[in-house]
Short mmCIF file of C-alpha atoms and ligand atoms in Angstrom, two decimals:
data_model
loop_
_atom_site.label_atom_id
_atom_site.label_comp_id
_atom_site.label_asym_id
_atom_site.label_seq_id
_atom_site.Cartn_x
_atom_site.Cartn_y
_atom_site.Cartn_z
CA MET W 1 -0.06 0.00 -0.09
CA LYS W 2 1.58 3.40 -1.07
CA GLN W 3 2.37 5.71 1.93
CA TYR W 4 1.41 9.39 1.55
CA ASP W 5 3.06 12.05 3.73
CA LEU W 6 -0.17 14.06 3.66
CA ALA W 7 -4.09 12.95 3.05
CA ILE W 8 -6.44 16.01 2.28
CA VAL W 9 -10.30 15.50 3.04
CA GLY W 10 -12.35 17.57 0.49
CA ALA W 11 -11.40 18.70 -2.96
CA GLY W 12 -12.65 22.23 -2.46
CA MET W 13 -10.77 25.31 -2.47
CA LEU W 14 -9.26 24.72 0.97
CA GLY W 15 -8.46 21.06 0.18
CA LEU W 16 -6.89 22.27 -3.27
CA SER W 17 -5.06 25.16 -1.50
CA HIS W 18 -3.56 22.58 1.05
CA ALA W 19 -2.58 20.13 -1.66
CA LEU W 20 -0.67 22.98 -3.59
CA ALA W 21 0.90 24.23 -0.64
CA ALA W 22 2.07 20.92 0.42
CA ALA W 23 2.99 19.72 -3.18
CA ARG W 24 5.20 22.65 -3.69
CA LYS W 25 7.03 21.48 -0.48
CA GLY W 26 7.66 18.31 -2.20
CA LEU W 27 5.21 16.22 -0.11
CA ASN W 28 3.55 13.00 -1.37
CA VAL W 29 -0.26 14.12 -1.53
CA LEU W 30 -3.55 12.35 -1.71
CA VAL W 31 -6.93 14.14 -1.96
CA LEU W 32 -9.98 12.31 -0.86
CA GLU W 33 -13.44 13.66 -1.95
CA ALA W 34 -16.68 12.41 -1.11
CA ASP W 35 -18.48 13.43 -4.51
CA ARG W 36 -17.88 12.38 -7.92
CA GLN W 37 -16.40 16.00 -8.36
CA ALA W 38 -16.23 18.72 -5.90
CA GLU W 39 -19.57 20.23 -5.81
CA GLY W 40 -19.42 22.50 -2.79
CA ALA W 41 -19.00 26.16 -2.10
CA SER W 42 -15.90 26.22 -4.11
CA ILE W 43 -17.75 25.92 -7.47
CA ARG W 44 -21.04 27.41 -6.40
CA ASN W 45 -19.75 30.80 -5.62
CA PHE W 46 -19.44 34.12 -7.42
CA GLY W 47 -15.50 33.91 -8.17
CA MET W 48 -14.98 37.34 -6.73
CA PHE W 49 -11.36 37.49 -5.23
CA LEU W 50 -12.05 40.37 -3.13
CA PRO W 51 -9.29 41.65 -1.01
CA MET W 52 -10.97 44.90 -0.58
CA GLY W 53 -13.86 43.22 1.35
CA MET W 54 -11.48 41.96 3.96
CA PRO W 55 -10.96 43.46 7.31
CA GLU W 56 -7.65 44.96 8.38
CA GLY W 57 -5.07 42.59 9.89
CA ASP W 58 -4.74 38.89 9.07
CA SER W 59 -7.52 38.55 6.52
CA TYR W 60 -6.53 41.51 4.52
CA HIS W 61 -2.86 40.21 4.48
CA ARG W 62 -3.88 36.62 3.50
CA ALA W 63 -6.03 37.97 0.77
CA MET W 64 -2.94 39.90 -0.66
CA HIS W 65 -0.64 36.96 -0.18
CA SER W 66 -3.22 34.69 -1.90
CA ARG W 67 -2.96 37.17 -4.80
CA GLU W 68 0.62 36.73 -4.97
CA ILE W 69 0.15 33.06 -5.30
CA LEU W 70 -2.98 33.28 -7.57
CA VAL W 71 -1.86 35.51 -10.36
CA PRO W 72 1.04 33.41 -11.62
CA LEU W 73 -0.82 30.35 -10.97
CA LEU W 74 -3.56 31.49 -13.28
CA ARG W 75 -0.83 32.21 -15.90
CA GLU W 76 0.88 28.93 -15.54
CA ILE W 77 -2.55 27.12 -16.04
CA GLY W 78 -3.70 29.49 -18.66
CA LEU W 79 -6.99 29.96 -17.20
CA TRP W 80 -9.48 32.84 -17.87
CA SER W 81 -9.86 35.46 -15.08
CA ASP W 82 -10.84 39.19 -15.19
CA PRO W 83 -8.54 41.47 -13.26
CA SER W 84 -10.31 44.52 -13.82
CA GLY W 85 -11.11 45.18 -10.01
CA SER W 86 -14.52 45.99 -8.30
CA LEU W 87 -16.73 48.88 -8.56
CA THR W 88 -18.87 49.85 -5.55
CA VAL W 89 -21.98 51.97 -6.33
CA ALA W 90 -23.24 54.45 -4.01
CA HIS W 91 -26.99 55.40 -3.95
CA HIS W 92 -27.03 57.63 -0.89
CA ASP W 93 -24.73 60.16 0.66
CA ASP W 94 -23.96 58.13 3.64
CA GLU W 95 -22.93 55.48 1.38
CA MET W 96 -20.54 57.75 -0.25
CA GLN W 97 -19.40 58.95 3.15
CA VAL W 98 -18.45 55.51 4.43
CA LEU W 99 -16.61 54.89 1.00
CA SER W 100 -14.92 57.99 1.42
CA GLU W 101 -13.72 57.24 5.07
CA PHE W 102 -12.58 53.79 3.65
CA CYS W 103 -10.67 55.47 0.94
CA LYS W 104 -8.86 57.78 3.46
CA ARG W 105 -7.73 54.63 5.45
CA THR W 106 -6.56 52.90 2.36
CA ALA W 107 -4.43 55.84 1.43
CA HIS W 108 -2.41 54.56 4.53
CA GLY W 109 -1.06 51.35 3.24
CA ARG W 110 -3.94 49.22 1.71
CA HIS W 111 -4.30 48.86 -1.96
CA HIS W 112 -5.14 51.79 -4.45
CA CYS W 113 -8.92 52.79 -4.19
CA GLN W 114 -10.17 55.75 -6.07
CA LEU W 115 -13.52 57.58 -5.10
CA LEU W 116 -15.71 58.42 -8.53
CA ASN W 117 -18.51 60.93 -8.59
CA ARG W 118 -21.73 60.46 -10.53
CA LEU W 119 -20.45 61.35 -13.81
CA GLN W 120 -17.27 59.52 -13.61
CA ILE W 121 -19.05 56.09 -12.35
CA LEU W 122 -21.77 56.30 -15.04
CA GLU W 123 -19.08 56.81 -17.70
CA ARG W 124 -17.17 53.70 -16.60
CA CYS W 125 -20.34 51.69 -16.30
CA PRO W 126 -22.81 52.28 -19.17
CA SER W 127 -25.12 49.43 -17.91
CA LEU W 128 -25.49 51.32 -14.48
CA ASN W 129 -29.19 52.25 -14.03
CA PRO W 130 -28.52 56.02 -13.47
CA GLU W 131 -31.41 56.53 -11.17
CA GLY W 132 -30.10 57.67 -7.76
CA VAL W 133 -26.57 57.08 -8.53
CA VAL W 134 -24.48 59.60 -6.00
CA GLY W 135 -20.92 57.96 -7.09
CA GLY W 136 -18.87 55.20 -6.14
CA LEU W 137 -15.40 53.63 -5.37
CA PHE W 138 -13.25 51.89 -7.82
CA SER W 139 -10.47 49.24 -6.25
CA ASP W 140 -7.89 47.70 -8.47
CA THR W 141 -7.10 44.48 -6.43
CA GLU W 142 -9.99 42.55 -7.37
CA ILE W 143 -10.17 39.61 -9.87
CA THR W 144 -13.14 37.77 -11.11
CA LEU W 145 -12.73 34.05 -11.63
CA ASN W 146 -14.95 31.44 -13.06
CA PRO W 147 -14.97 28.87 -10.12
CA ARG W 148 -16.40 25.96 -12.54
CA LEU W 149 -13.33 26.55 -14.52
CA LEU W 150 -10.89 27.09 -11.77
CA ILE W 151 -11.65 24.13 -9.55
CA PRO W 152 -11.39 21.39 -12.26
CA ALA W 153 -8.44 23.12 -13.62
CA LEU W 154 -6.68 23.21 -10.26
CA THR W 155 -7.28 19.70 -9.90
CA ARG W 156 -5.89 18.74 -13.40
CA TYR W 157 -2.85 20.96 -12.50
CA LEU W 158 -2.25 19.37 -9.30
CA ARG W 159 -2.48 15.94 -10.68
CA GLN W 160 -0.35 16.36 -13.96
CA GLN W 161 2.16 18.93 -12.62
CA HIS W 162 2.75 17.97 -9.09
CA GLY W 163 1.79 14.40 -9.09
CA VAL W 164 -0.98 14.75 -6.54
CA ASP W 165 -3.37 11.59 -6.26
CA PHE W 166 -6.97 12.17 -6.26
CA ARG W 167 -9.81 9.77 -5.14
CA PHE W 168 -13.36 10.91 -5.95
CA GLY W 169 -16.46 9.10 -4.50
CA HIS W 170 -14.37 8.39 -1.51
CA ARG W 171 -16.04 9.75 1.70
CA VAL W 172 -13.84 9.58 4.42
CA THR W 173 -15.56 7.91 7.45
CA ASP W 174 -12.70 7.38 10.04
CA ILE W 175 -9.00 8.77 10.73
CA ARG W 176 -6.96 6.65 12.93
CA LEU W 177 -3.31 7.37 11.75
CA PRO W 178 -1.57 5.91 9.97
CA GLU W 179 -4.80 4.75 8.38
CA VAL W 180 -7.59 6.76 6.69
CA GLN W 181 -10.69 4.82 5.90
CA THR W 182 -13.17 5.91 3.12
CA THR W 183 -16.28 4.23 2.04
CA ARG W 184 -14.28 2.24 -0.70
CA GLU W 185 -10.68 1.87 0.69
CA VAL W 186 -8.05 2.39 3.40
CA PHE W 187 -5.14 4.52 2.70
CA ARG W 188 -1.97 5.21 4.84
CA THR W 189 -0.47 8.72 5.57
CA SER W 190 1.44 10.39 8.33
CA HIS W 191 -0.62 13.65 8.27
CA VAL W 192 -4.31 14.33 7.42
CA VAL W 193 -5.84 17.91 6.85
CA VAL W 194 -9.55 17.89 6.99
CA CYS W 195 -11.21 20.52 4.92
CA THR W 196 -15.09 19.38 4.72
CA GLY W 197 -16.50 22.65 4.35
CA ALA W 198 -20.41 22.84 5.09
CA GLY W 199 -20.38 19.03 5.41
CA PHE W 200 -18.27 19.34 8.48
CA ASP W 201 -20.59 17.04 10.34
CA SER W 202 -19.13 14.03 8.38
CA LEU W 203 -15.98 13.94 10.44
CA TYR W 204 -15.50 15.30 14.08
CA PRO W 205 -19.06 16.70 14.33
CA ASP W 206 -18.92 17.74 18.08
CA VAL W 207 -15.96 19.81 17.72
CA HIS W 208 -16.91 21.23 14.44
CA GLU W 209 -20.42 22.06 15.65
CA ARG W 210 -19.15 23.94 18.62
CA HIS W 211 -17.00 26.21 16.45
CA LEU W 212 -18.75 26.66 13.16
CA SER W 213 -22.24 27.88 11.85
CA ARG W 214 -23.65 26.72 8.44
CA CYS W 215 -24.69 29.31 5.86
CA LYS W 216 -27.14 28.98 3.00
CA LEU W 217 -27.00 31.47 0.02
CA GLN W 218 -29.42 31.73 -2.90
CA MET W 219 -27.73 32.59 -6.28
CA LEU W 220 -28.83 33.59 -9.91
CA ARG W 221 -27.10 33.40 -13.38
CA THR W 222 -28.48 35.36 -16.26
CA ALA W 223 -28.13 34.25 -19.84
CA PRO W 224 -24.87 35.68 -21.60
CA GLN W 225 -25.38 39.21 -22.32
CA PRO W 226 -26.07 40.02 -26.10
CA ASP W 227 -23.62 42.10 -28.22
CA GLY W 228 -20.59 41.43 -26.07
CA VAL W 229 -21.93 43.81 -23.38
CA ARG W 230 -19.59 43.59 -20.43
CA LEU W 231 -19.43 44.86 -16.98
CA PRO W 232 -16.28 46.96 -16.44
CA ALA W 233 -15.45 45.23 -13.08
CA MET W 234 -17.44 43.16 -10.52
CA MET W 235 -20.35 45.41 -9.10
CA ILE W 236 -21.03 45.93 -5.30
CA THR W 237 -23.58 47.89 -3.70
CA GLY W 238 -24.34 49.93 -0.55
CA LEU W 239 -25.80 46.97 1.20
CA SER W 240 -22.54 45.14 0.97
CA LEU W 241 -20.90 48.09 3.08
CA ALA W 242 -22.77 46.84 6.01
CA HIS W 243 -22.00 43.01 5.19
CA TYR W 244 -18.13 43.39 4.56
CA GLN W 245 -16.14 43.70 7.72
CA ALA W 246 -13.78 45.84 5.87
CA PHE W 247 -16.05 48.86 6.32
CA ALA W 248 -16.81 48.05 9.99
CA GLY W 249 -14.06 50.53 11.28
CA CYS W 250 -15.39 53.40 9.32
CA PRO W 251 -16.88 56.22 11.48
CA SER W 252 -20.06 56.57 9.63
CA ILE W 253 -21.09 52.95 9.06
CA GLY W 254 -23.27 52.97 12.37
CA GLN W 255 -25.28 55.84 10.71
CA LEU W 256 -25.36 53.80 7.41
CA GLN W 257 -26.51 50.79 9.17
CA HIS W 258 -29.34 52.59 10.82
CA ARG W 259 -30.74 53.96 7.57
CA LEU W 260 -30.56 50.61 5.95
CA ALA W 261 -32.30 49.05 8.78
CA LYS W 262 -35.28 51.12 8.08
CA ASP W 263 -35.16 51.18 4.20
CA TYR W 264 -33.98 47.43 3.71
CA GLN W 265 -35.19 45.30 6.51
CA GLN W 266 -36.43 42.66 4.40
CA TYR W 267 -33.18 42.51 2.49
CA LEU W 268 -31.36 42.42 6.02
CA ASP W 269 -33.77 39.87 7.37
CA TYR W 270 -32.36 37.24 4.71
CA GLY W 271 -28.90 38.82 4.70
CA ILE W 272 -29.19 39.93 1.14
CA HIS W 273 -26.72 42.23 -0.42
CA ILE W 274 -26.44 42.77 -4.18
CA LEU W 275 -23.37 41.78 -6.02
CA HIS W 276 -22.89 41.04 -9.96
CA ALA W 277 -19.87 39.22 -11.26
CA GLN W 278 -19.72 38.36 -15.09
CA HIS W 279 -17.98 35.49 -16.31
CA ASN W 280 -16.08 34.88 -19.52
CA ASP W 281 -19.06 33.40 -21.22
CA GLY W 282 -21.02 36.88 -20.70
CA SER W 283 -23.28 35.42 -18.13
CA VAL W 284 -23.73 37.54 -15.06
CA LEU W 285 -24.06 36.13 -11.53
CA ILE W 286 -26.29 37.82 -9.29
CA GLY W 287 -26.64 37.31 -5.42
CA ASP W 288 -26.96 36.81 -2.69
CA SER W 289 -28.65 35.79 0.50
CA HIS W 290 -27.36 34.60 3.99
CA GLU W 291 -29.35 32.34 6.22
CA TYR W 292 -27.79 30.74 9.13
CA ASP W 293 -28.25 27.38 11.05
CA GLU W 294 -32.10 27.17 12.34
CA GLN W 295 -33.00 29.56 9.88
CA ILE W 296 -32.04 27.29 6.96
CA SER W 297 -34.86 25.27 5.20
CA PRO W 298 -34.28 22.79 2.39
CA PHE W 299 -36.12 25.06 -0.07
CA HIS W 300 -35.43 27.81 -2.43
CA LYS W 301 -37.25 30.97 -1.30
CA ALA W 302 -39.08 32.85 -4.02
CA GLN W 303 -39.17 35.95 -1.95
CA ILE W 304 -35.28 35.94 -1.77
CA GLU W 305 -35.03 35.57 -5.30
CA GLN W 306 -37.50 38.41 -6.16
CA LEU W 307 -35.83 40.70 -3.58
CA ILE W 308 -32.49 39.94 -5.33
CA LEU W 309 -33.83 40.60 -8.75
CA ALA W 310 -35.38 43.99 -7.75
CA GLY W 311 -32.14 44.89 -5.89
CA SER W 312 -30.27 44.04 -9.20
CA ARG W 313 -32.69 46.08 -11.35
CA ASP W 314 -31.95 49.26 -9.03
CA VAL W 315 -28.50 48.81 -10.02
CA LEU W 316 -27.93 47.55 -13.51
CA ASN W 317 -29.87 47.82 -16.83
CA LEU W 318 -28.82 44.48 -18.04
CA PRO W 319 -29.61 43.97 -21.58
CA THR W 320 -31.02 40.68 -20.99
CA SER W 321 -32.28 39.50 -17.41
CA VAL W 322 -33.31 35.93 -18.51
CA LEU W 323 -32.23 33.42 -15.97
CA MET W 324 -30.34 30.26 -16.92
CA GLU W 325 -29.66 29.06 -13.35
CA ARG W 326 -30.60 29.24 -9.92
CA TRP W 327 -28.92 27.33 -7.16
CA THR W 328 -27.93 27.20 -3.21
CA GLY W 329 -24.77 27.25 -1.73
CA TYR W 330 -23.65 26.52 1.81
CA TYR W 331 -20.55 27.35 3.63
CA ALA W 332 -19.21 27.08 7.03
CA LYS W 333 -18.41 30.04 9.03
CA ALA W 334 -16.25 30.26 12.09
CA LYS W 335 -18.38 31.19 15.20
CA THR W 336 -15.32 33.63 16.18
CA GLY W 337 -12.57 34.91 13.92
CA HIS W 338 -11.62 34.57 10.32
CA CYS W 339 -11.61 30.77 10.31
CA PHE W 340 -11.43 27.74 12.37
CA GLN W 341 -7.92 25.83 12.50
CA ARG W 342 -7.13 23.25 15.08
CA GLU W 343 -4.78 20.11 15.37
CA ILE W 344 -7.30 17.76 16.74
CA SER W 345 -4.84 15.08 17.51
CA PRO W 346 -1.04 14.60 16.47
CA GLY W 347 -0.88 14.72 12.67
CA ILE W 348 -4.59 15.75 12.32
CA LEU W 349 -5.48 19.36 11.33
CA LEU W 350 -8.92 20.72 10.89
CA VAL W 351 -9.23 23.69 8.62
CA ASN W 352 -12.74 25.22 7.90
CA GLY W 353 -15.06 28.04 8.62
CA VAL W 354 -13.69 30.75 6.01
CA GLY W 355 -17.15 31.73 5.18
CA GLY W 356 -17.60 34.00 2.39
CA THR W 357 -13.94 34.40 1.80
CA GLY W 358 -12.57 31.18 0.92
CA MET W 359 -11.85 31.87 -2.72
CA THR W 360 -9.97 35.07 -1.48
CA THR W 361 -7.76 33.91 1.43
CA GLY W 362 -7.70 30.05 0.73
CA LEU W 363 -4.32 29.85 -0.87
CA ALA W 364 -2.39 31.71 1.97
CA LEU W 365 -4.25 30.26 4.39
CA ALA W 366 -2.94 26.90 3.50
CA VAL W 367 0.69 28.07 3.20
CA ASP W 368 0.64 29.57 6.85
CA GLY W 369 -1.39 26.75 8.28
CA LEU W 370 0.78 24.02 6.78
CA ASN W 371 4.02 25.63 7.85
CA ASP W 372 2.95 25.55 11.50
CA PHE W 373 1.24 22.08 11.26
CA LEU W 374 4.27 20.19 9.47
CA ASN W 375 7.18 22.04 11.75
CA GLY W 376 4.87 22.21 15.09
C1 FAD N 1 -23.06 31.06 -3.16
C2 FAD N 1 -21.48 31.47 -2.66
C3 FAD N 1 -21.03 32.65 -2.92
C4 FAD N 1 -19.59 32.72 -2.66
N1 FAD N 1 -18.81 33.81 -3.12
C5 FAD N 1 -17.66 33.89 -2.91
C6 FAD N 1 -16.73 34.84 -3.46
O1 FAD N 1 -17.30 35.51 -4.27
N2 FAD N 1 -15.54 35.17 -3.11
C7 FAD N 1 -15.07 34.34 -1.94
O2 FAD N 1 -13.67 34.49 -1.69
N3 FAD N 1 -15.68 33.24 -1.32
C8 FAD N 1 -17.10 33.30 -1.80
N4 FAD N 1 -17.79 32.16 -1.16
C9 FAD N 1 -17.10 31.45 -0.08
C10 FAD N 1 -16.22 30.30 -0.72
O3 FAD N 1 -16.91 29.63 -1.69
C11 FAD N 1 -15.85 29.25 0.48
O4 FAD N 1 -15.22 29.83 1.20
C12 FAD N 1 -14.97 28.11 -0.15
O5 FAD N 1 -15.43 27.75 -1.31
C13 FAD N 1 -14.99 27.14 1.12
O6 FAD N 1 -13.96 26.08 0.42
P1 FAD N 1 -14.07 24.62 1.29
O7 FAD N 1 -13.05 23.95 0.48
O8 FAD N 1 -14.01 24.98 2.94
O9 FAD N 1 -15.40 23.97 1.05
P2 FAD N 1 -16.31 23.27 -0.26
O10 FAD N 1 -15.97 23.85 -1.39
O11 FAD N 1 -17.74 23.15 0.12
O12 FAD N 1 -15.38 21.88 -0.20
C14 FAD N 1 -15.67 20.94 0.93
C15 FAD N 1 -15.46 19.46 0.21
O13 FAD N 1 -15.36 18.46 1.09
C16 FAD N 1 -15.96 17.23 0.62
N5 FAD N 1 -16.19 16.44 1.96
C17 FAD N 1 -17.13 16.64 2.89
N6 FAD N 1 -17.22 15.73 3.79
C18 FAD N 1 -16.24 14.94 3.35
C19 FAD N 1 -15.70 13.47 3.88
N7 FAD N 1 -16.27 12.94 4.94
N8 FAD N 1 -14.80 12.90 3.02
C20 FAD N 1 -14.52 13.20 1.71
N9 FAD N 1 -14.99 14.49 1.22
C21 FAD N 1 -15.66 15.24 1.92
C22 FAD N 1 -17.39 17.76 0.11
O14 FAD N 1 -17.99 16.89 -0.81
C23 FAD N 1 -16.65 19.03 -0.81
O15 FAD N 1 -16.25 18.88 -1.91
C24 FAD N 1 -19.00 31.76 -1.68
C25 FAD N 1 -19.54 30.74 -1.08
C26 FAD N 1 -20.90 30.53 -1.62
C27 FAD N 1 -21.72 29.42 -1.05
#
């Protein structure tokens, strides 16, 4: 039986990020995935690589470190991405005020941000619905990815370029080092990293449940926009200022939250904020909502979809709003801090709970986490 240095449970973004970091260290790596292909949060997401949304400190630095890993990796794999940054549209003076405070902070060390007045933002984005637009913010660090391409391409790359072994359709049921038991086979390894995402109750359920919440998100995708119409960047709106921790330190955020609570109560009840990302085929992903733990039902809520579509129409006049797909995604979110990492017993590391930031921070999180785990 082949002996591995590291077995990874889960072939989502966190599992693949750990596989990449370990393979680059020269380790013999095996990835075990329950499904026939990774079908979790990592391919259901927007593909917004979004450092701007990260709070100051570890998360932001992780995002920027991930960017240093991601950009050459995309080049090496030869994969589509759109590095055109993000545009945040303000429809109220209080949103503009928060953006301006954020911009002042970023002038001291964070990435490049530029405030735009109404005319400037309308000029940049002809698809904007001009009604009520006050101005906005451009940030240049964001990259739009297509996760449906990225995850399979990264899997292929790891297999072909780094000799990483993958076993799909292998749900891990028990780990007793040096053995890892799946529903089909037993494998031998000296270390295991467990990245089971929202399926965290499949292994170490008690530990995971103490530290993680589950979040359900609803998403929509339009048909490809006709005549080559493209958004100039991923599009973010005022509701996101209340959602992303990056803005929590802005002095006027409380005032903005107060107004949003009055004007957008239904949106806030479902954790909705309005985001748009356009992929290489011209389709636009629109989302999303956030329902947690006991709020979660097995069903897709029509009301959430209507709110998201109404919010989207307030922001953009897309040439086509015909929908091709609607789906739900689930992720795990740490109850405290940016993520949950714990060496549960010698040689077994749990990594989970990155919430809505896994595509943005996963690559660097794996590098840092593995260094501590393997050297510790
Ligand atoms: C709708 C949506 C939109 C999002 N948008 C963004 C975004 O724009 N930008 C961003 O940075 N982040 C975004 N996120 C968050 C991001 O997708 C997640 O943080 C990230 O994908 C988590 O990766 P993961 O590997 O932990 O989980 P997953 O991708 O869910 O992977 C976990 C894998 O583990 C497997 N597994 C579970 N149990 C076992 C077992 N016992 N044995 C074997 N395999 C097992 C599962 O089958 C699954 O494939 C979004 C998430 C969602 C749902």
